[in-house]
Amino acid sequence: MLPHKRVLLRPLAALLLAAAVALVPAATAHATDAPHSGWNDWSCKPSATHPRPVVLVHGTLGNSVDNWLSLAPYLKDRGYCVFSLDYGQLQGVPLFHGLGPIDKSAQQLSDFVDRVLGATGAAKTDLVGHSQGGMMPRYYLKFLGGAGKVNALVGIAPDNHGATLSGLTKLLPYFPGAEDLISANTPGLADQIPGSDFLTRLNDGGDTVAGVHYTVIATKYDEVATPWRSQYLTGPDVRNVLLQDLCSVDLSEHLAIALFDRIAFHEVANALDPGHATATTCASAFS
């Protein structure tokens, strides 16, 4: 690529990154700092009521702490052993993770699940992921042997078939070389562009694998994993849920649904323990 073209493309890549960064909260803690509330407590042993530990998988530009400041305590208070990991780190980029190649991130998840199962003595875990964190585990399940170690995958606003950022990625063809530049610098973003080699491989042959229970929780106000219906999965053991079908006045968008929406949290709890599920309504915001 000619030097002057590279200079012209950098602002576009910066724009895409800036747009994504603008959609995440400012980092409030180092991702390696474990909150002192029983979350990431490696001595936790699952109970008979909740026999599987829950692994939380953050989204793009998230980390193991900030993404889960509300949901992790919510689940811990309900008796779960809760763990979260950092993945997809780029050298020299602290706190904002999920930017590395997604297949490599899935291997990090695989290693972390093995650590959780070893520490807790559980036979299987449940995964709850936001955005990329709801999609990336599907690679682990499909290609890295995760299906035998995971009971359920709950995706909160997962970009299962790509993220158009409300159509922003559709501008890339008008900037020759832009995708190559993004791929070289932030491969985790490039992997999430609809039609990428990664997504094509992930979804080829079907969205799901046998033996895993899938739940997708979407919001029609999503501005990242768009169009929002593309979040849905197709398969024999899938439950696709639109947040506004549970509470029509819920206005949560891509971030809010995972950061503090207790209506979505209630539906997560239902997915983790369907035998004791209760109706999710607007009143679930106060439960």
PDB file of C-alpha atoms in Angstrom:
ATOM      1  CA  MET A   1       0.000   0.000   0.000  1.00  0.00           C
ATOM      2  CA  LEU A   2       1.276   3.448  -0.845  1.00  0.00           C
ATOM      3  CA  PRO A   3       2.261   5.569   2.201  1.00  0.00           C
ATOM      4  CA  HIS A   4      -0.261   8.311   1.434  1.00  0.00           C
ATOM      5  CA  LYS A   5      -3.091   5.750   1.254  1.00  0.00           C
ATOM      6  CA  ARG A   6      -2.043   4.297   4.589  1.00  0.00           C
ATOM      7  CA  VAL A   7      -2.223   7.766   6.113  1.00  0.00           C
ATOM      8  CA  LEU A   8      -5.706   8.255   4.705  1.00  0.00           C
ATOM      9  CA  LEU A   9      -6.947   4.914   6.039  1.00  0.00           C
ATOM     10  CA  ARG A  10      -5.706   5.385   9.565  1.00  0.00           C
ATOM     11  CA  PRO A  11      -8.425   7.909  10.402  1.00  0.00           C
ATOM     12  CA  LEU A  12     -11.093   5.407   9.334  1.00  0.00           C
ATOM     13  CA  ALA A  13      -9.622   2.683  11.527  1.00  0.00           C
ATOM     14  CA  ALA A  14      -9.389   5.213  14.340  1.00  0.00           C
ATOM     15  CA  LEU A  15     -13.017   6.161  13.738  1.00  0.00           C
ATOM     16  CA  LEU A  16     -14.145   2.552  14.049  1.00  0.00           C
ATOM     17  CA  LEU A  17     -12.158   2.101  17.226  1.00  0.00           C
ATOM     18  CA  ALA A  18     -13.327   5.414  18.639  1.00  0.00           C
ATOM     19  CA  ALA A  19     -16.921   4.508  17.907  1.00  0.00           C
ATOM     20  CA  ALA A  20     -16.486   1.232  19.740  1.00  0.00           C
ATOM     21  CA  VAL A  21     -14.638   2.842  22.655  1.00  0.00           C
ATOM     22  CA  ALA A  22     -17.414   5.395  22.977  1.00  0.00           C
ATOM     23  CA  LEU A  23     -19.811   2.541  23.594  1.00  0.00           C
ATOM     24  CA  VAL A  24     -17.960   1.182  26.615  1.00  0.00           C
ATOM     25  CA  PRO A  25     -17.706   2.728  30.078  1.00  0.00           C
ATOM     26  CA  ALA A  26     -14.456   4.179  31.322  1.00  0.00           C
ATOM     27  CA  ALA A  27     -12.391   1.506  33.012  1.00  0.00           C
ATOM     28  CA  THR A  28     -12.934   1.616  36.744  1.00  0.00           C
ATOM     29  CA  ALA A  29     -10.548  -1.102  37.895  1.00  0.00           C
ATOM     30  CA  HIS A  30      -7.600  -3.080  36.696  1.00  0.00           C
ATOM     31  CA  ALA A  31      -8.807  -6.222  34.977  1.00  0.00           C
ATOM     32  CA  THR A  32      -6.449  -8.314  37.092  1.00  0.00           C
ATOM     33  CA  ASP A  33      -8.006  -7.056  40.337  1.00  0.00           C
ATOM     34  CA  ALA A  34     -10.620  -9.481  41.654  1.00  0.00           C
ATOM     35  CA  PRO A  35     -13.513  -7.823  43.506  1.00  0.00           C
ATOM     36  CA  HIS A  36     -13.772  -8.808  47.145  1.00  0.00           C
ATOM     37  CA  SER A  37     -17.296 -10.210  46.942  1.00  0.00           C
ATOM     38  CA  GLY A  38     -16.740 -13.894  46.236  1.00  0.00           C
ATOM     39  CA  TRP A  39     -16.449 -13.321  42.501  1.00  0.00           C
ATOM     40  CA  ASN A  40     -13.401 -15.118  41.074  1.00  0.00           C
ATOM     41  CA  ASP A  41     -13.109 -16.947  44.384  1.00  0.00           C
ATOM     42  CA  TRP A  42     -11.032 -19.987  43.462  1.00  0.00           C
ATOM     43  CA  SER A  43     -12.012 -21.721  46.682  1.00  0.00           C
ATOM     44  CA  CYS A  44     -15.722 -21.627  45.775  1.00  0.00           C
ATOM     45  CA  LYS A  45     -17.383 -25.030  45.510  1.00  0.00           C
ATOM     46  CA  PRO A  46     -20.680 -25.341  43.611  1.00  0.00           C
ATOM     47  CA  SER A  47     -23.731 -26.303  45.631  1.00  0.00           C
ATOM     48  CA  ALA A  48     -26.231 -29.052  44.934  1.00  0.00           C
ATOM     49  CA  THR A  49     -28.686 -26.331  43.942  1.00  0.00           C
ATOM     50  CA  HIS A  50     -26.272 -24.744  41.476  1.00  0.00           C
ATOM     51  CA  PRO A  51     -23.798 -27.497  40.612  1.00  0.00           C
ATOM     52  CA  ARG A  52     -22.108 -25.724  37.713  1.00  0.00           C
ATOM     53  CA  PRO A  53     -19.797 -22.691  37.987  1.00  0.00           C
ATOM     54  CA  VAL A  54     -20.600 -19.747  35.730  1.00  0.00           C
ATOM     55  CA  VAL A  55     -17.907 -18.250  33.519  1.00  0.00           C
ATOM     56  CA  LEU A  56     -18.543 -14.687  32.343  1.00  0.00           C
ATOM     57  CA  VAL A  57     -17.033 -13.708  28.983  1.00  0.00           C
ATOM     58  CA  HIS A  58     -16.695  -9.967  28.350  1.00  0.00           C
ATOM     59  CA  GLY A  59     -17.282  -8.193  25.056  1.00  0.00           C
ATOM     60  CA  THR A  60     -15.021  -6.305  22.668  1.00  0.00           C
ATOM     61  CA  LEU A  61     -13.114  -3.539  24.462  1.00  0.00           C
ATOM     62  CA  GLY A  62     -14.322  -4.918  27.771  1.00  0.00           C
ATOM     63  CA  ASN A  63     -12.476  -6.714  30.551  1.00  0.00           C
ATOM     64  CA  SER A  64     -13.101  -9.241  33.285  1.00  0.00           C
ATOM     65  CA  VAL A  65     -14.132  -6.611  35.831  1.00  0.00           C
ATOM     66  CA  ASP A  66     -15.912  -3.686  34.214  1.00  0.00           C
ATOM     67  CA  ASN A  67     -18.255  -5.769  32.090  1.00  0.00           C
ATOM     68  CA  TRP A  68     -19.572  -7.628  35.123  1.00  0.00           C
ATOM     69  CA  LEU A  69     -19.782  -5.167  37.998  1.00  0.00           C
ATOM     70  CA  SER A  70     -23.532  -5.801  38.267  1.00  0.00           C
ATOM     71  CA  LEU A  71     -24.185  -9.270  36.823  1.00  0.00           C
ATOM     72  CA  ALA A  72     -21.408 -11.067  38.719  1.00  0.00           C
ATOM     73  CA  PRO A  73     -22.705 -10.022  42.174  1.00  0.00           C
ATOM     74  CA  TYR A  74     -26.281 -10.703  40.999  1.00  0.00           C
ATOM     75  CA  LEU A  75     -25.400 -14.324  40.242  1.00  0.00           C
ATOM     76  CA  LYS A  76     -23.104 -14.728  43.231  1.00  0.00           C
ATOM     77  CA  ASP A  77     -25.897 -13.548  45.549  1.00  0.00           C
ATOM     78  CA  ARG A  78     -28.071 -16.301  44.066  1.00  0.00           C
ATOM     79  CA  GLY A  79     -25.616 -18.971  45.092  1.00  0.00           C
ATOM     80  CA  TYR A  80     -23.441 -19.442  41.995  1.00  0.00           C
ATOM     81  CA  CYS A  81     -19.679 -19.769  41.858  1.00  0.00           C
ATOM     82  CA  VAL A  82     -18.847 -16.995  39.407  1.00  0.00           C
ATOM     83  CA  PHE A  83     -15.649 -16.488  37.423  1.00  0.00           C
ATOM     84  CA  SER A  84     -14.553 -14.113  34.670  1.00  0.00           C
ATOM     85  CA  LEU A  85     -11.536 -13.930  32.403  1.00  0.00           C
ATOM     86  CA  ASP A  86      -9.646 -11.476  30.239  1.00  0.00           C
ATOM     87  CA  TYR A  87      -9.010 -12.481  26.645  1.00  0.00           C
ATOM     88  CA  GLY A  88      -7.916 -11.011  23.322  1.00  0.00           C
ATOM     89  CA  GLN A  89      -5.346  -8.643  24.811  1.00  0.00           C
ATOM     90  CA  LEU A  90      -3.141  -6.572  22.502  1.00  0.00           C
ATOM     91  CA  GLN A  91       0.355  -5.605  23.558  1.00  0.00           C
ATOM     92  CA  GLY A  92       0.423  -2.075  24.875  1.00  0.00           C
ATOM     93  CA  VAL A  93      -3.379  -1.818  25.161  1.00  0.00           C
ATOM     94  CA  PRO A  94      -4.424  -2.134  28.821  1.00  0.00           C
ATOM     95  CA  LEU A  95      -7.989  -2.673  30.056  1.00  0.00           C
ATOM     96  CA  PHE A  96      -9.621  -2.736  26.623  1.00  0.00           C
ATOM     97  CA  HIS A  97      -9.494  -6.354  25.499  1.00  0.00           C
ATOM     98  CA  GLY A  98     -11.198  -8.627  22.980  1.00  0.00           C
ATOM     99  CA  LEU A  99      -9.177  -7.160  20.109  1.00  0.00           C
ATOM    100  CA  GLY A 100      -6.962 -10.132  19.313  1.00  0.00           C
ATOM    101  CA  PRO A 101      -7.768 -12.916  16.808  1.00  0.00           C
ATOM    102  CA  ILE A 102     -10.966 -14.566  17.981  1.00  0.00           C
ATOM    103  CA  ASP A 103      -9.766 -18.126  17.434  1.00  0.00           C
ATOM    104  CA  LYS A 104      -6.866 -17.384  19.795  1.00  0.00           C
ATOM    105  CA  SER A 105      -9.304 -15.822  22.286  1.00  0.00           C
ATOM    106  CA  ALA A 106     -11.348 -19.033  22.179  1.00  0.00           C
ATOM    107  CA  GLN A 107      -8.236 -20.966  23.188  1.00  0.00           C
ATOM    108  CA  GLN A 108      -7.818 -18.614  26.141  1.00  0.00           C
ATOM    109  CA  LEU A 109     -11.398 -19.384  27.109  1.00  0.00           C
ATOM    110  CA  SER A 110     -10.697 -23.105  26.803  1.00  0.00           C
ATOM    111  CA  ASP A 111      -7.722 -22.822  29.140  1.00  0.00           C
ATOM    112  CA  PHE A 112      -9.734 -20.767  31.627  1.00  0.00           C
ATOM    113  CA  VAL A 113     -12.646 -23.221  31.668  1.00  0.00           C
ATOM    114  CA  ASP A 114     -10.216 -26.053  32.373  1.00  0.00           C
ATOM    115  CA  ARG A 115      -8.836 -24.053  35.291  1.00  0.00           C
ATOM    116  CA  VAL A 116     -12.337 -23.382  36.652  1.00  0.00           C
ATOM    117  CA  LEU A 117     -13.377 -27.020  36.377  1.00  0.00           C
ATOM    118  CA  GLY A 118     -10.157 -28.134  38.023  1.00  0.00           C
ATOM    119  CA  ALA A 119     -10.593 -25.712  40.930  1.00  0.00           C
ATOM    120  CA  THR A 120     -14.289 -26.362  41.524  1.00  0.00           C
ATOM    121  CA  GLY A 121     -14.390 -30.089  40.788  1.00  0.00           C
ATOM    122  CA  ALA A 122     -17.417 -29.567  38.549  1.00  0.00           C
ATOM    123  CA  ALA A 123     -17.956 -31.709  35.469  1.00  0.00           C
ATOM    124  CA  LYS A 124     -19.310 -28.866  33.357  1.00  0.00           C
ATOM    125  CA  THR A 125     -19.663 -25.110  33.415  1.00  0.00           C
ATOM    126  CA  ASP A 126     -22.169 -22.593  32.091  1.00  0.00           C
ATOM    127  CA  LEU A 127     -21.005 -19.664  29.977  1.00  0.00           C
ATOM    128  CA  VAL A 128     -22.577 -16.200  29.913  1.00  0.00           C
ATOM    129  CA  GLY A 129     -21.138 -13.773  27.392  1.00  0.00           C
ATOM    130  CA  HIS A 130     -21.789 -10.254  26.190  1.00  0.00           C
ATOM    131  CA  SER A 131     -21.411  -9.191  22.546  1.00  0.00           C
ATOM    132  CA  GLN A 132     -18.252 -10.889  21.189  1.00  0.00           C
ATOM    133  CA  GLY A 133     -18.246 -12.810  24.468  1.00  0.00           C
ATOM    134  CA  GLY A 134     -21.549 -14.404  23.526  1.00  0.00           C
ATOM    135  CA  MET A 135     -20.326 -15.358  20.065  1.00  0.00           C
ATOM    136  CA  MET A 136     -16.670 -16.325  20.608  1.00  0.00           C
ATOM    137  CA  PRO A 137     -17.499 -19.298  22.900  1.00  0.00           C
ATOM    138  CA  ARG A 138     -19.267 -20.929  19.969  1.00  0.00           C
ATOM    139  CA  TYR A 139     -15.834 -21.405  18.360  1.00  0.00           C
ATOM    140  CA  TYR A 140     -14.651 -23.080  21.557  1.00  0.00           C
ATOM    141  CA  LEU A 141     -17.699 -25.341  21.560  1.00  0.00           C
ATOM    142  CA  LYS A 142     -17.422 -26.232  17.878  1.00  0.00           C
ATOM    143  CA  PHE A 143     -13.690 -26.564  17.285  1.00  0.00           C
ATOM    144  CA  LEU A 144     -11.857 -26.827  20.624  1.00  0.00           C
ATOM    145  CA  GLY A 145     -13.751 -29.570  22.433  1.00  0.00           C
ATOM    146  CA  GLY A 146     -15.804 -27.257  24.600  1.00  0.00           C
ATOM    147  CA  ALA A 147     -19.114 -29.004  23.986  1.00  0.00           C
ATOM    148  CA  GLY A 148     -18.179 -31.751  26.427  1.00  0.00           C
ATOM    149  CA  LYS A 149     -17.386 -29.221  29.159  1.00  0.00           C
ATOM    150  CA  VAL A 150     -20.250 -26.745  28.781  1.00  0.00           C
ATOM    151  CA  ASN A 151     -23.896 -27.234  29.683  1.00  0.00           C
ATOM    152  CA  ALA A 152     -25.274 -23.886  28.495  1.00  0.00           C
ATOM    153  CA  LEU A 153     -24.218 -20.789  26.594  1.00  0.00           C
ATOM    154  CA  VAL A 154     -26.164 -17.606  27.295  1.00  0.00           C
ATOM    155  CA  GLY A 155     -25.428 -14.781  24.872  1.00  0.00           C
ATOM    156  CA  ILE A 156     -26.362 -11.230  25.853  1.00  0.00           C
ATOM    157  CA  ALA A 157     -26.536  -9.151  22.646  1.00  0.00           C
ATOM    158  CA  PRO A 158     -24.133 -11.555  20.906  1.00  0.00           C
ATOM    159  CA  ASP A 159     -22.929 -10.734  17.406  1.00  0.00           C
ATOM    160  CA  ASN A 160     -23.419 -14.290  16.202  1.00  0.00           C
ATOM    161  CA  HIS A 161     -23.487 -13.305  12.550  1.00  0.00           C
ATOM    162  CA  GLY A 162     -21.399 -10.170  12.735  1.00  0.00           C
ATOM    163  CA  ALA A 163     -21.660  -6.577  13.920  1.00  0.00           C
ATOM    164  CA  THR A 164     -22.393  -3.813  11.422  1.00  0.00           C
ATOM    165  CA  LEU A 165     -22.224  -1.004  14.032  1.00  0.00           C
ATOM    166  CA  SER A 166     -25.533   0.347  12.724  1.00  0.00           C
ATOM    167  CA  GLY A 167     -24.237   0.091   9.174  1.00  0.00           C
ATOM    168  CA  LEU A 168     -20.819   1.695   9.750  1.00  0.00           C
ATOM    169  CA  THR A 169     -18.961  -1.373   8.490  1.00  0.00           C
ATOM    170  CA  LYS A 170     -20.816  -1.087   5.176  1.00  0.00           C
ATOM    171  CA  LEU A 171     -18.652   1.944   4.435  1.00  0.00           C
ATOM    172  CA  LEU A 172     -15.467  -0.136   4.385  1.00  0.00           C
ATOM    173  CA  PRO A 173     -15.630  -1.030   0.656  1.00  0.00           C
ATOM    174  CA  TYR A 174     -15.442   2.679  -0.137  1.00  0.00           C
ATOM    175  CA  PHE A 175     -12.017   2.835   1.528  1.00  0.00           C
ATOM    176  CA  PRO A 176      -9.753   0.386  -0.321  1.00  0.00           C
ATOM    177  CA  GLY A 177      -7.424  -1.398   2.063  1.00  0.00           C
ATOM    178  CA  ALA A 178      -9.361  -0.386   5.176  1.00  0.00           C
ATOM    179  CA  GLU A 179     -10.276  -3.935   6.133  1.00  0.00           C
ATOM    180  CA  ASP A 180      -6.663  -5.022   5.706  1.00  0.00           C
ATOM    181  CA  LEU A 181      -5.522  -2.233   7.995  1.00  0.00           C
ATOM    182  CA  ILE A 182      -8.093  -3.097  10.645  1.00  0.00           C
ATOM    183  CA  SER A 183      -7.237  -6.782  10.371  1.00  0.00           C
ATOM    184  CA  ALA A 184      -3.537  -6.084  10.827  1.00  0.00           C
ATOM    185  CA  ASN A 185      -3.991  -3.863  13.878  1.00  0.00           C
ATOM    186  CA  THR A 186      -7.161  -5.149  15.550  1.00  0.00           C
ATOM    187  CA  PRO A 187      -7.923  -8.622  14.149  1.00  0.00           C
ATOM    188  CA  GLY A 188     -10.680  -9.156  16.688  1.00  0.00           C
ATOM    189  CA  LEU A 189     -12.644  -6.324  15.078  1.00  0.00           C
ATOM    190  CA  ALA A 190     -12.020  -7.605  11.568  1.00  0.00           C
ATOM    191  CA  ASP A 191     -13.225 -11.063  12.572  1.00  0.00           C
ATOM    192  CA  GLN A 192     -16.596  -9.582  13.551  1.00  0.00           C
ATOM    193  CA  ILE A 193     -17.300  -7.875  10.228  1.00  0.00           C
ATOM    194  CA  PRO A 194     -20.187  -9.737   8.538  1.00  0.00           C
ATOM    195  CA  GLY A 195     -18.865 -12.084   5.899  1.00  0.00           C
ATOM    196  CA  SER A 196     -15.396 -12.401   7.468  1.00  0.00           C
ATOM    197  CA  ASP A 197     -13.503 -15.663   7.049  1.00  0.00           C
ATOM    198  CA  PHE A 198     -13.854 -16.259  10.774  1.00  0.00           C
ATOM    199  CA  LEU A 199     -17.648 -15.881  10.829  1.00  0.00           C
ATOM    200  CA  THR A 200     -18.032 -17.918   7.670  1.00  0.00           C
ATOM    201  CA  ARG A 201     -16.160 -20.810   9.259  1.00  0.00           C
ATOM    202  CA  LEU A 202     -17.958 -20.430  12.576  1.00  0.00           C
ATOM    203  CA  ASN A 203     -21.438 -20.579  11.073  1.00  0.00           C
ATOM    204  CA  ASP A 204     -20.774 -23.059   8.287  1.00  0.00           C
ATOM    205  CA  GLY A 205     -22.741 -26.246   8.875  1.00  0.00           C
ATOM    206  CA  GLY A 206     -25.064 -24.787  11.497  1.00  0.00           C
ATOM    207  CA  ASP A 207     -25.098 -22.397  14.432  1.00  0.00           C
ATOM    208  CA  THR A 208     -25.042 -24.917  17.254  1.00  0.00           C
ATOM    209  CA  VAL A 209     -23.477 -28.157  18.443  1.00  0.00           C
ATOM    210  CA  ALA A 210     -25.282 -31.040  20.102  1.00  0.00           C
ATOM    211  CA  GLY A 211     -25.445 -31.265  23.864  1.00  0.00           C
ATOM    212  CA  VAL A 212     -25.323 -27.538  24.653  1.00  0.00           C
ATOM    213  CA  HIS A 213     -28.329 -25.407  25.611  1.00  0.00           C
ATOM    214  CA  TYR A 214     -28.315 -22.008  23.900  1.00  0.00           C
ATOM    215  CA  THR A 215     -30.052 -18.804  24.937  1.00  0.00           C
ATOM    216  CA  VAL A 216     -29.807 -15.469  23.122  1.00  0.00           C
ATOM    217  CA  ILE A 217     -31.076 -12.317  24.822  1.00  0.00           C
ATOM    218  CA  ALA A 218     -31.366  -9.404  22.376  1.00  0.00           C
ATOM    219  CA  THR A 219     -32.649  -5.839  22.447  1.00  0.00           C
ATOM    220  CA  LYS A 220     -34.218  -4.115  19.472  1.00  0.00           C
ATOM    221  CA  TYR A 221     -32.353  -0.936  20.449  1.00  0.00           C
ATOM    222  CA  ASP A 222     -28.959  -2.538  19.836  1.00  0.00           C
ATOM    223  CA  GLU A 223     -26.682  -0.222  17.871  1.00  0.00           C
ATOM    224  CA  VAL A 224     -23.654  -2.543  17.584  1.00  0.00           C
ATOM    225  CA  ALA A 225     -24.749  -6.110  16.838  1.00  0.00           C
ATOM    226  CA  THR A 226     -27.037  -4.991  14.050  1.00  0.00           C
ATOM    227  CA  PRO A 227     -29.466  -5.826  12.646  1.00  0.00           C
ATOM    228  CA  TRP A 228     -30.534  -7.176  16.004  1.00  0.00           C
ATOM    229  CA  ARG A 229     -32.216 -10.251  14.527  1.00  0.00           C
ATOM    230  CA  SER A 230     -28.794 -11.388  13.302  1.00  0.00           C
ATOM    231  CA  GLN A 231     -27.989 -12.189  16.936  1.00  0.00           C
ATOM    232  CA  TYR A 232     -30.433 -15.075  16.906  1.00  0.00           C
ATOM    233  CA  LEU A 233     -29.300 -18.667  16.515  1.00  0.00           C
ATOM    234  CA  THR A 234     -30.966 -21.513  14.682  1.00  0.00           C
ATOM    235  CA  GLY A 235     -30.826 -25.004  16.138  1.00  0.00           C
ATOM    236  CA  PRO A 236     -32.698 -27.717  18.021  1.00  0.00           C
ATOM    237  CA  ASP A 237     -31.849 -26.454  21.525  1.00  0.00           C
ATOM    238  CA  VAL A 238     -32.045 -22.685  21.146  1.00  0.00           C
ATOM    239  CA  ARG A 239     -34.155 -20.078  22.889  1.00  0.00           C
ATOM    240  CA  ASN A 240     -34.062 -16.635  21.283  1.00  0.00           C
ATOM    241  CA  VAL A 241     -35.457 -13.878  23.490  1.00  0.00           C
ATOM    242  CA  LEU A 242     -36.204 -10.245  22.640  1.00  0.00           C
ATOM    243  CA  LEU A 243     -35.980  -8.114  25.766  1.00  0.00           C
ATOM    244  CA  GLN A 244     -38.888  -5.929  24.694  1.00  0.00           C
ATOM    245  CA  ASP A 245     -41.156  -8.988  24.477  1.00  0.00           C
ATOM    246  CA  LEU A 246     -40.565  -9.387  28.206  1.00  0.00           C
ATOM    247  CA  CYS A 247     -40.911  -5.697  29.058  1.00  0.00           C
ATOM    248  CA  SER A 248     -42.017  -3.369  26.269  1.00  0.00           C
ATOM    249  CA  VAL A 249     -40.711  -0.245  28.039  1.00  0.00           C
ATOM    250  CA  ASP A 250     -37.182  -1.584  28.473  1.00  0.00           C
ATOM    251  CA  LEU A 251     -34.948   0.804  26.504  1.00  0.00           C
ATOM    252  CA  SER A 252     -31.619  -0.945  27.043  1.00  0.00           C
ATOM    253  CA  GLU A 253     -29.201  -0.876  24.122  1.00  0.00           C
ATOM    254  CA  HIS A 254     -26.051  -2.908  23.455  1.00  0.00           C
ATOM    255  CA  LEU A 255     -24.189  -1.966  26.626  1.00  0.00           C
ATOM    256  CA  ALA A 256     -26.971  -1.389  29.119  1.00  0.00           C
ATOM    257  CA  ILE A 257     -28.449  -4.850  28.568  1.00  0.00           C
ATOM    258  CA  ALA A 258     -25.301  -6.405  30.041  1.00  0.00           C
ATOM    259  CA  LEU A 259     -24.106  -3.704  32.409  1.00  0.00           C
ATOM    260  CA  PHE A 260     -27.140  -3.092  34.612  1.00  0.00           C
ATOM    261  CA  ASP A 261     -30.406  -4.390  33.130  1.00  0.00           C
ATOM    262  CA  ARG A 262     -31.889  -6.632  35.814  1.00  0.00           C
ATOM    263  CA  ILE A 263     -34.682  -7.708  33.480  1.00  0.00           C
ATOM    264  CA  ALA A 264     -32.017  -9.241  31.257  1.00  0.00           C
ATOM    265  CA  PHE A 265     -30.256 -10.589  34.356  1.00  0.00           C
ATOM    266  CA  HIS A 266     -33.447 -12.353  35.433  1.00  0.00           C
ATOM    267  CA  GLU A 267     -33.621 -14.030  32.051  1.00  0.00           C
ATOM    268  CA  VAL A 268     -29.969 -15.074  32.413  1.00  0.00           C
ATOM    269  CA  ALA A 269     -30.837 -16.686  35.742  1.00  0.00           C
ATOM    270  CA  ASN A 270     -33.756 -18.498  34.101  1.00  0.00           C
ATOM    271  CA  ALA A 271     -31.446 -19.835  31.396  1.00  0.00           C
ATOM    272  CA  LEU A 272     -28.947 -21.074  33.978  1.00  0.00           C
ATOM    273  CA  ASP A 273     -31.621 -22.824  36.048  1.00  0.00           C
ATOM    274  CA  PRO A 274     -34.605 -23.516  33.762  1.00  0.00           C
ATOM    275  CA  GLY A 275     -36.073 -25.982  36.240  1.00  0.00           C
ATOM    276  CA  HIS A 276     -36.794 -23.088  38.608  1.00  0.00           C
ATOM    277  CA  ALA A 277     -37.479 -20.378  36.040  1.00  0.00           C
ATOM    278  CA  THR A 278     -40.052 -17.712  36.782  1.00  0.00           C
ATOM    279  CA  ALA A 279     -41.712 -15.268  34.404  1.00  0.00           C
ATOM    280  CA  THR A 280     -39.544 -12.329  33.406  1.00  0.00           C
ATOM    281  CA  THR A 281     -41.503  -9.061  33.387  1.00  0.00           C
ATOM    282  CA  CYS A 282     -40.872  -5.370  33.929  1.00  0.00           C
ATOM    283  CA  ALA A 283     -41.152  -6.100  37.648  1.00  0.00           C
ATOM    284  CA  SER A 284     -38.017  -8.236  37.382  1.00  0.00           C
ATOM    285  CA  ALA A 285     -36.073  -4.978  37.447  1.00  0.00           C
ATOM    286  CA  PHE A 286     -36.769  -4.872  41.183  1.00  0.00           C
ATOM    287  CA  SER A 287     -36.171  -8.534  41.997  1.00  0.00           C
TER     288      SER A 287
END
